[in-house]
Every structure is written in structure tokens, then in C-alpha cells.
């Protein structure tokens, strides 16, 4: 079997430098606000944990788990909530923390859902984005890295629940995906 882990797209040091930069911007923008970081399980866990520790403003942390039906590498846009937030968000300043925006369908559903709960503000911080794959237009205030159209793993991102614990972001080799899907 082909080793699925290919080229490094974002190395460990680059990740940490960018997260420090994002944290500094967020700390300025949310001075005096009632910030709640909403992490999207499970992919955003490592990113959220590192980002939250760079903030100089107080924040609460809550999580949602969603699943979008589809294959291991493609989302369908039909989203189901597996775990909802523990607390109401009405009147609070919500920052959704996401691992990656691919088609944008998951995030678009989340934004609509959370907006209906009447937060004071609602913004998005995504570590990675794949602009070529976007199927829906989205406002995302904080973005770490734009990456090309390759399936990636590591630093929270999985391929069928594997490789989340890699300390960097790497591409999955096309040959490995082809072996799995028989394509
Ligand atoms: P979207 O709804 O197509 O934007 O997909 C969003 C979700 O799909 C992300 O939160 C990830 O969990 C997953 N996803 C999308 N692209 C990748 C990837 O390249 N590697 C791992 N997971 C991905
Ligand atoms: Mg996933």
C-alpha cells in the first residue's frame, strides 16, 4: 500500500507563527467584548487549543459537532448536529473556529443556525481554506492559509479519522485515495 502521507503543505513553525498573528488580531478586535470561541469538533480542536492560548482577552469556549453526509473526502452539504452548544449565545460575540473551509457548505449551515440564536456578533476563523473548491460564497474574517485543491491531514484534520495527530498539515497522496476508492 502507498504511504498516504505526502508533501508538507504547512509546517509546524509556520502554523505556530500564523496562529500567534491571528491571536494578536483577535485580541485587538475583541477587546471589551464577550467572546465565545465555538470550536467545530473534531478537526478544530488542536487549532482552537493553540489559538485560545495566544489570546490576551478573556474568552469562553464551547463546541459543536456536526456531520455532513458524504464520502471520506467530499461533503454533501446535508448537515446534521451531533452535539449542540452547552450554553445559549444570545447577545454574545461568537467566533466560530474551523479547521478548513472546503465547499463551504458546512460553515454556511452553521452560520445560518447560529445566527438564528441572535448573537451580538458572529464571525469565522478558519485555519485553512481551499478557494478552488468553494461552492457557496462566505464571509470569513480570519484565515490562516489558502491551500490548493488537495485533500490534507494533520493538526486536527483527518482522513477517515486517521492522522489528526500529525504536527503539520500534509497532503494525502492521490494514489492512496485511488487505492481506497478503487478509482
Ligand atoms: P465543507 O462543508 O465542504 O466546507 O467541508 C468542511 C469539513 O470537511 C471540514 O470541517 C473538514 O472536517 C472536512 N474537510 C474538508 N476538506 C478536508 C481536507 O482536505 N482534509 C480533511 N478534512 C477536510
Ligand atoms: Mg472531518
PDB file of C-alpha atoms and ligand atoms in Angstrom:
ATOM      1  CA  UNK A   1       0.000   0.000   0.000  1.00  0.00           C
ATOM      2  CA  UNK A   2       1.191   3.545  -0.828  1.00  0.00           C
ATOM      3  CA  UNK A   3       2.210   5.664   2.194  1.00  0.00           C
ATOM      4  CA  UNK A   4      -0.736   8.074   2.238  1.00  0.00           C
ATOM      5  CA  UNK A   5       1.174  10.991   3.768  1.00  0.00           C
ATOM      6  CA  UNK A   6       2.602  13.201   1.036  1.00  0.00           C
ATOM      7  CA  UNK A   7       4.207  16.638   0.917  1.00  0.00           C
ATOM      8  CA  UNK A   8       4.047  19.059   3.830  1.00  0.00           C
ATOM      9  CA  UNK A   9       1.765  21.962   2.933  1.00  0.00           C
ATOM     10  CA  UNK A  10       2.096  23.869   6.187  1.00  0.00           C
ATOM     11  CA  UNK A  11       4.929  23.067   8.595  1.00  0.00           C
ATOM     12  CA  UNK A  12       4.825  23.196  12.376  1.00  0.00           C
ATOM     13  CA  UNK A  13       6.686  26.539  12.679  1.00  0.00           C
ATOM     14  CA  UNK A  14       4.543  28.205  10.015  1.00  0.00           C
ATOM     15  CA  UNK A  15       1.402  27.045  11.838  1.00  0.00           C
ATOM     16  CA  UNK A  16       2.563  28.486  15.141  1.00  0.00           C
ATOM     17  CA  UNK A  17       3.673  31.809  13.624  1.00  0.00           C
ATOM     18  CA  UNK A  18       0.328  32.268  11.859  1.00  0.00           C
ATOM     19  CA  UNK A  19      -1.669  31.335  14.956  1.00  0.00           C
ATOM     20  CA  UNK A  20       0.232  33.901  17.008  1.00  0.00           C
ATOM     21  CA  UNK A  21      -0.575  36.516  14.358  1.00  0.00           C
ATOM     22  CA  UNK A  22      -4.281  35.571  14.258  1.00  0.00           C
ATOM     23  CA  UNK A  23      -4.421  35.593  18.064  1.00  0.00           C
ATOM     24  CA  UNK A  24      -2.986  39.107  18.167  1.00  0.00           C
ATOM     25  CA  UNK A  25      -5.584  40.376  15.677  1.00  0.00           C
ATOM     26  CA  UNK A  26      -8.435  38.684  17.534  1.00  0.00           C
ATOM     27  CA  UNK A  27      -7.202  40.077  20.859  1.00  0.00           C
ATOM     28  CA  UNK A  28      -7.384  43.613  19.458  1.00  0.00           C
ATOM     29  CA  UNK A  29     -10.751  43.130  17.753  1.00  0.00           C
ATOM     30  CA  UNK A  30     -12.429  41.574  20.814  1.00  0.00           C
ATOM     31  CA  UNK A  31     -11.128  43.926  23.479  1.00  0.00           C
ATOM     32  CA  UNK A  32     -14.056  44.683  25.810  1.00  0.00           C
ATOM     33  CA  UNK A  33     -16.354  42.142  24.096  1.00  0.00           C
ATOM     34  CA  UNK A  34     -17.994  38.986  25.378  1.00  0.00           C
ATOM     35  CA  UNK A  35     -16.058  36.493  23.255  1.00  0.00           C
ATOM     36  CA  UNK A  36     -17.094  32.852  22.900  1.00  0.00           C
ATOM     37  CA  UNK A  37     -14.936  30.585  20.747  1.00  0.00           C
ATOM     38  CA  UNK A  38     -17.117  27.924  19.163  1.00  0.00           C
ATOM     39  CA  UNK A  39     -14.954  25.014  18.034  1.00  0.00           C
ATOM     40  CA  UNK A  40     -16.237  22.637  15.423  1.00  0.00           C
ATOM     41  CA  UNK A  41     -15.413  19.097  16.510  1.00  0.00           C
ATOM     42  CA  UNK A  42     -13.249  17.311  15.971  1.00  0.00           C
ATOM     43  CA  UNK A  43     -10.968  18.877  13.381  1.00  0.00           C
ATOM     44  CA  UNK A  44     -10.644  22.305  15.028  1.00  0.00           C
ATOM     45  CA  UNK A  45      -9.590  21.027  18.466  1.00  0.00           C
ATOM     46  CA  UNK A  46      -5.826  21.409  18.090  1.00  0.00           C
ATOM     47  CA  UNK A  47      -6.145  24.775  16.330  1.00  0.00           C
ATOM     48  CA  UNK A  48      -8.574  26.105  18.953  1.00  0.00           C
ATOM     49  CA  UNK A  49      -6.386  24.952  21.832  1.00  0.00           C
ATOM     50  CA  UNK A  50      -3.307  26.718  20.431  1.00  0.00           C
ATOM     51  CA  UNK A  51      -5.194  29.834  19.280  1.00  0.00           C
ATOM     52  CA  UNK A  52      -7.016  30.304  22.606  1.00  0.00           C
ATOM     53  CA  UNK A  53      -3.716  30.282  24.471  1.00  0.00           C
ATOM     54  CA  UNK A  54      -2.369  33.191  22.399  1.00  0.00           C
ATOM     55  CA  UNK A  55      -5.349  35.439  23.239  1.00  0.00           C
ATOM     56  CA  UNK A  56      -4.865  38.262  25.710  1.00  0.00           C
ATOM     57  CA  UNK A  57      -8.632  38.850  26.092  1.00  0.00           C
ATOM     58  CA  UNK A  58     -10.938  36.653  28.187  1.00  0.00           C
ATOM     59  CA  UNK A  59     -12.995  34.104  26.283  1.00  0.00           C
ATOM     60  CA  UNK A  60     -15.360  31.228  26.868  1.00  0.00           C
ATOM     61  CA  UNK A  61     -15.078  28.009  24.873  1.00  0.00           C
ATOM     62  CA  UNK A  62     -17.912  25.863  23.595  1.00  0.00           C
ATOM     63  CA  UNK A  63     -18.102  23.119  20.973  1.00  0.00           C
ATOM     64  CA  UNK A  64     -20.419  21.816  18.316  1.00  0.00           C
ATOM     65  CA  UNK A  65     -20.146  18.545  16.465  1.00  0.00           C
ATOM     66  CA  UNK A  66     -21.701  18.292  13.055  1.00  0.00           C
ATOM     67  CA  UNK A  67     -21.602  15.689  10.381  1.00  0.00           C
ATOM     68  CA  UNK A  68     -22.161  16.225   6.733  1.00  0.00           C
ATOM     69  CA  UNK A  69     -23.161  13.196   4.767  1.00  0.00           C
ATOM     70  CA  UNK A  70     -20.787  12.245   2.005  1.00  0.00           C
ATOM     71  CA  UNK A  71     -17.637  10.263   1.277  1.00  0.00           C
ATOM     72  CA  UNK A  72     -14.373  10.483   3.241  1.00  0.00           C
ATOM     73  CA  UNK A  73     -13.164  13.330   1.024  1.00  0.00           C
ATOM     74  CA  UNK A  74     -16.353  15.113  -0.117  1.00  0.00           C
ATOM     75  CA  UNK A  75     -19.138  16.710   1.882  1.00  0.00           C
ATOM     76  CA  UNK A  76     -22.707  16.624   0.610  1.00  0.00           C
ATOM     77  CA  UNK A  77     -23.959  19.796   2.250  1.00  0.00           C
ATOM     78  CA  UNK A  78     -26.617  17.941   4.216  1.00  0.00           C
ATOM     79  CA  UNK A  79     -25.547  18.732   7.768  1.00  0.00           C
ATOM     80  CA  UNK A  80     -26.727  17.150  10.999  1.00  0.00           C
ATOM     81  CA  UNK A  81     -25.915  18.370  14.530  1.00  0.00           C
ATOM     82  CA  UNK A  82     -24.404  15.570  16.636  1.00  0.00           C
ATOM     83  CA  UNK A  83     -23.609  17.769  19.615  1.00  0.00           C
ATOM     84  CA  UNK A  84     -25.045  21.227  20.192  1.00  0.00           C
ATOM     85  CA  UNK A  85     -23.547  24.077  22.228  1.00  0.00           C
ATOM     86  CA  UNK A  86     -23.768  23.711  26.003  1.00  0.00           C
ATOM     87  CA  UNK A  87     -24.906  27.325  26.510  1.00  0.00           C
ATOM     88  CA  UNK A  88     -27.110  29.943  24.816  1.00  0.00           C
ATOM     89  CA  UNK A  89     -25.234  32.543  22.735  1.00  0.00           C
ATOM     90  CA  UNK A  90     -27.816  35.333  22.561  1.00  0.00           C
ATOM     91  CA  UNK A  91     -26.125  38.721  22.943  1.00  0.00           C
ATOM     92  CA  UNK A  92     -22.605  37.274  22.963  1.00  0.00           C
ATOM     93  CA  UNK A  93     -19.739  37.691  20.487  1.00  0.00           C
ATOM     94  CA  UNK A  94     -19.321  34.403  18.702  1.00  0.00           C
ATOM     95  CA  UNK A  95     -16.218  33.364  16.803  1.00  0.00           C
ATOM     96  CA  UNK A  96     -16.569  30.035  15.020  1.00  0.00           C
ATOM     97  CA  UNK A  97     -13.220  28.233  14.905  1.00  0.00           C
ATOM     98  CA  UNK A  98     -12.990  25.825  11.968  1.00  0.00           C
ATOM     99  CA  UNK A  99     -10.204  23.625  10.668  1.00  0.00           C
ATOM    100  CA  UNK A 100     -10.861  24.079   6.959  1.00  0.00           C
ATOM    101  CA  UNK A 101     -13.358  25.604   4.562  1.00  0.00           C
ATOM    102  CA  UNK A 102     -13.706  23.350   1.561  1.00  0.00           C
ATOM    103  CA  UNK A 103     -17.019  23.599  -0.309  1.00  0.00           C
ATOM    104  CA  UNK A 104     -18.239  25.979   2.415  1.00  0.00           C
ATOM    105  CA  UNK A 105     -21.480  24.037   2.849  1.00  0.00           C
ATOM    106  CA  UNK A 106     -20.875  23.012   6.488  1.00  0.00           C
ATOM    107  CA  UNK A 107     -19.973  26.527   7.537  1.00  0.00           C
ATOM    108  CA  UNK A 108     -22.867  28.062   5.663  1.00  0.00           C
ATOM    109  CA  UNK A 109     -25.245  25.790   7.578  1.00  0.00           C
ATOM    110  CA  UNK A 110     -23.546  26.629  10.903  1.00  0.00           C
ATOM    111  CA  UNK A 111     -23.690  30.364  10.276  1.00  0.00           C
ATOM    112  CA  UNK A 112     -27.385  30.209   9.485  1.00  0.00           C
ATOM    113  CA  UNK A 113     -28.079  28.056  12.523  1.00  0.00           C
ATOM    114  CA  UNK A 114     -26.099  30.213  14.968  1.00  0.00           C
ATOM    115  CA  UNK A 115     -27.370  33.499  13.527  1.00  0.00           C
ATOM    116  CA  UNK A 116     -30.927  32.432  14.372  1.00  0.00           C
ATOM    117  CA  UNK A 117     -29.887  32.362  18.071  1.00  0.00           C
ATOM    118  CA  UNK A 118     -29.290  36.142  17.944  1.00  0.00           C
ATOM    119  CA  UNK A 119     -25.633  36.553  18.982  1.00  0.00           C
ATOM    120  CA  UNK A 120     -24.333  40.145  19.256  1.00  0.00           C
ATOM    121  CA  UNK A 121     -21.817  39.280  16.524  1.00  0.00           C
ATOM    122  CA  UNK A 122     -20.865  36.217  14.519  1.00  0.00           C
ATOM    123  CA  UNK A 123     -17.521  35.759  12.748  1.00  0.00           C
ATOM    124  CA  UNK A 124     -15.396  32.904  11.458  1.00  0.00           C
ATOM    125  CA  UNK A 125     -11.755  31.974  11.994  1.00  0.00           C
ATOM    126  CA  UNK A 126     -10.587  29.136   9.743  1.00  0.00           C
ATOM    127  CA  UNK A 127      -7.079  27.725   9.751  1.00  0.00           C
ATOM    128  CA  UNK A 128      -7.209  26.615   6.101  1.00  0.00           C
ATOM    129  CA  UNK A 129      -9.260  27.402   3.044  1.00  0.00           C
ATOM    130  CA  UNK A 130      -9.406  25.837  -0.404  1.00  0.00           C
ATOM    131  CA  UNK A 131     -10.791  28.637  -2.604  1.00  0.00           C
ATOM    132  CA  UNK A 132     -10.924  26.419  -5.718  1.00  0.00           C
ATOM    133  CA  UNK A 133     -13.423  24.101  -4.054  1.00  0.00           C
ATOM    134  CA  UNK A 134     -15.834  26.759  -2.818  1.00  0.00           C
ATOM    135  CA  UNK A 135     -19.452  26.154  -3.832  1.00  0.00           C
ATOM    136  CA  UNK A 136     -21.005  28.903  -1.777  1.00  0.00           C
ATOM    137  CA  UNK A 137     -19.895  32.448  -1.005  1.00  0.00           C
ATOM    138  CA  UNK A 138     -18.910  33.026   2.626  1.00  0.00           C
ATOM    139  CA  UNK A 139     -17.578  35.824   4.780  1.00  0.00           C
ATOM    140  CA  UNK A 140     -14.610  34.616   6.800  1.00  0.00           C
ATOM    141  CA  UNK A 141     -12.880  37.301   8.874  1.00  0.00           C
ATOM    142  CA  UNK A 142      -9.757  35.376   9.884  1.00  0.00           C
ATOM    143  CA  UNK A 143      -7.986  32.904   7.610  1.00  0.00           C
ATOM    144  CA  UNK A 144      -4.698  31.134   8.269  1.00  0.00           C
ATOM    145  CA  UNK A 145      -3.636  29.713   4.923  1.00  0.00           C
ATOM    146  CA  UNK A 146      -5.040  29.341   1.421  1.00  0.00           C
ATOM    147  CA  UNK A 147      -4.144  25.917   0.079  1.00  0.00           C
ATOM    148  CA  UNK A 148      -4.565  24.264  -3.326  1.00  0.00           C
ATOM    149  CA  UNK A 149      -7.187  21.656  -4.107  1.00  0.00           C
ATOM    150  CA  UNK A 150      -5.610  18.661  -2.376  1.00  0.00           C
ATOM    151  CA  UNK A 151      -7.008  16.575   0.463  1.00  0.00           C
ATOM    152  CA  UNK A 152      -4.961  17.292   3.585  1.00  0.00           C
ATOM    153  CA  UNK A 153      -4.473  15.725   7.007  1.00  0.00           C
ATOM    154  CA  UNK A 154      -2.756  16.617  10.255  1.00  0.00           C
ATOM    155  CA  UNK A 155      -3.061  19.201  13.017  1.00  0.00           C
ATOM    156  CA  UNK A 156      -6.627  18.024  13.672  1.00  0.00           C
ATOM    157  CA  UNK A 157      -7.628  17.153  10.125  1.00  0.00           C
ATOM    158  CA  UNK A 158      -8.397  13.527   9.411  1.00  0.00           C
ATOM    159  CA  UNK A 159      -8.749  11.104   6.592  1.00  0.00           C
ATOM    160  CA  UNK A 160     -11.359   8.663   7.861  1.00  0.00           C
ATOM    161  CA  UNK A 161     -10.407   9.509  11.488  1.00  0.00           C
ATOM    162  CA  UNK A 162      -6.688   8.930  10.951  1.00  0.00           C
ATOM    163  CA  UNK A 163      -3.655  11.260  11.025  1.00  0.00           C
ATOM    164  CA  UNK A 164      -5.215  14.021  13.179  1.00  0.00           C
ATOM    165  CA  UNK A 165      -2.184  13.965  15.480  1.00  0.00           C
ATOM    166  CA  UNK A 166       0.457  14.859  12.870  1.00  0.00           C
ATOM    167  CA  UNK A 167       2.093  18.105  13.993  1.00  0.00           C
ATOM    168  CA  UNK A 168       1.942  19.626  10.498  1.00  0.00           C
ATOM    169  CA  UNK A 169      -0.500  19.750   7.569  1.00  0.00           C
ATOM    170  CA  UNK A 170       0.305  17.312   4.766  1.00  0.00           C
ATOM    171  CA  UNK A 171      -1.360  16.263   1.535  1.00  0.00           C
ATOM    172  CA  UNK A 172      -2.772  12.755   1.144  1.00  0.00           C
ATOM    173  CA  UNK A 173      -1.214  11.151  -1.935  1.00  0.00           C
ATOM    174  CA  UNK A 174      -3.667  10.805  -4.800  1.00  0.00           C
ATOM    175  CA  UNK A 175      -2.501   7.197  -5.317  1.00  0.00           C
ATOM    176  CA  UNK A 176      -3.543   6.308  -1.759  1.00  0.00           C
ATOM    177  CA  UNK A 177      -7.020   7.775  -2.270  1.00  0.00           C
ATOM    178  CA  UNK A 178      -7.328   5.924  -5.565  1.00  0.00           C
ATOM    179  CA  UNK A 179      -6.340   2.622  -3.890  1.00  0.00           C
ATOM    180  CA  UNK A 180      -9.042   3.103  -1.272  1.00  0.00           C
ATOM    181  CA  UNK A 181     -11.846   4.079  -3.626  1.00  0.00           C
ATOM    182  CA  UNK A 182     -10.748   1.688  -6.353  1.00  0.00           C
ATOM    183  CA  UNK A 183     -10.654   4.601  -8.808  1.00  0.00           C
TER     184      UNK A 183
HETATM  185  P1  LIG B   1     -17.164  21.695   3.550  1.00  0.00           P
HETATM  186  O1  LIG B   1     -18.572  21.587   4.060  1.00  0.00           O
HETATM  187  O2  LIG B   1     -17.018  21.065   2.180  1.00  0.00           O
HETATM  188  O3  LIG B   1     -16.609  23.106   3.570  1.00  0.00           O
HETATM  189  O4  LIG B   1     -16.265  20.770   4.443  1.00  0.00           O
HETATM  190  C1  LIG B   1     -15.943  21.125   5.719  1.00  0.00           C
HETATM  191  C2  LIG B   1     -15.431  19.959   6.520  1.00  0.00           C
HETATM  192  O5  LIG B   1     -14.973  18.864   5.703  1.00  0.00           O
HETATM  193  C3  LIG B   1     -14.238  20.411   7.320  1.00  0.00           C
HETATM  194  O6  LIG B   1     -14.616  20.957   8.561  1.00  0.00           O
HETATM  195  C4  LIG B   1     -13.435  19.136   7.447  1.00  0.00           C
HETATM  196  O7  LIG B   1     -13.869  18.394   8.577  1.00  0.00           O
HETATM  197  C5  LIG B   1     -13.746  18.363   6.194  1.00  0.00           C
HETATM  198  N1  LIG B   1     -12.696  18.553   5.168  1.00  0.00           N
HETATM  199  C6  LIG B   1     -12.753  19.308   4.059  1.00  0.00           C
HETATM  200  N2  LIG B   1     -11.607  19.267   3.358  1.00  0.00           N
HETATM  201  C7  LIG B   1     -10.777  18.457   4.075  1.00  0.00           C
HETATM  202  C8  LIG B   1      -9.414  18.028   3.873  1.00  0.00           C
HETATM  203  O8  LIG B   1      -8.703  18.361   2.916  1.00  0.00           O
HETATM  204  N3  LIG B   1      -8.928  17.191   4.839  1.00  0.00           N
HETATM  205  C9  LIG B   1      -9.641  16.786   5.923  1.00  0.00           C
HETATM  206  N4  LIG B   1     -10.909  17.189   6.143  1.00  0.00           N
HETATM  207  C10 LIG B   1     -11.469  18.005   5.227  1.00  0.00           C
HETATM  208 MG1  LIG B   2     -13.558  15.710   9.043  1.00  0.00          MG
END
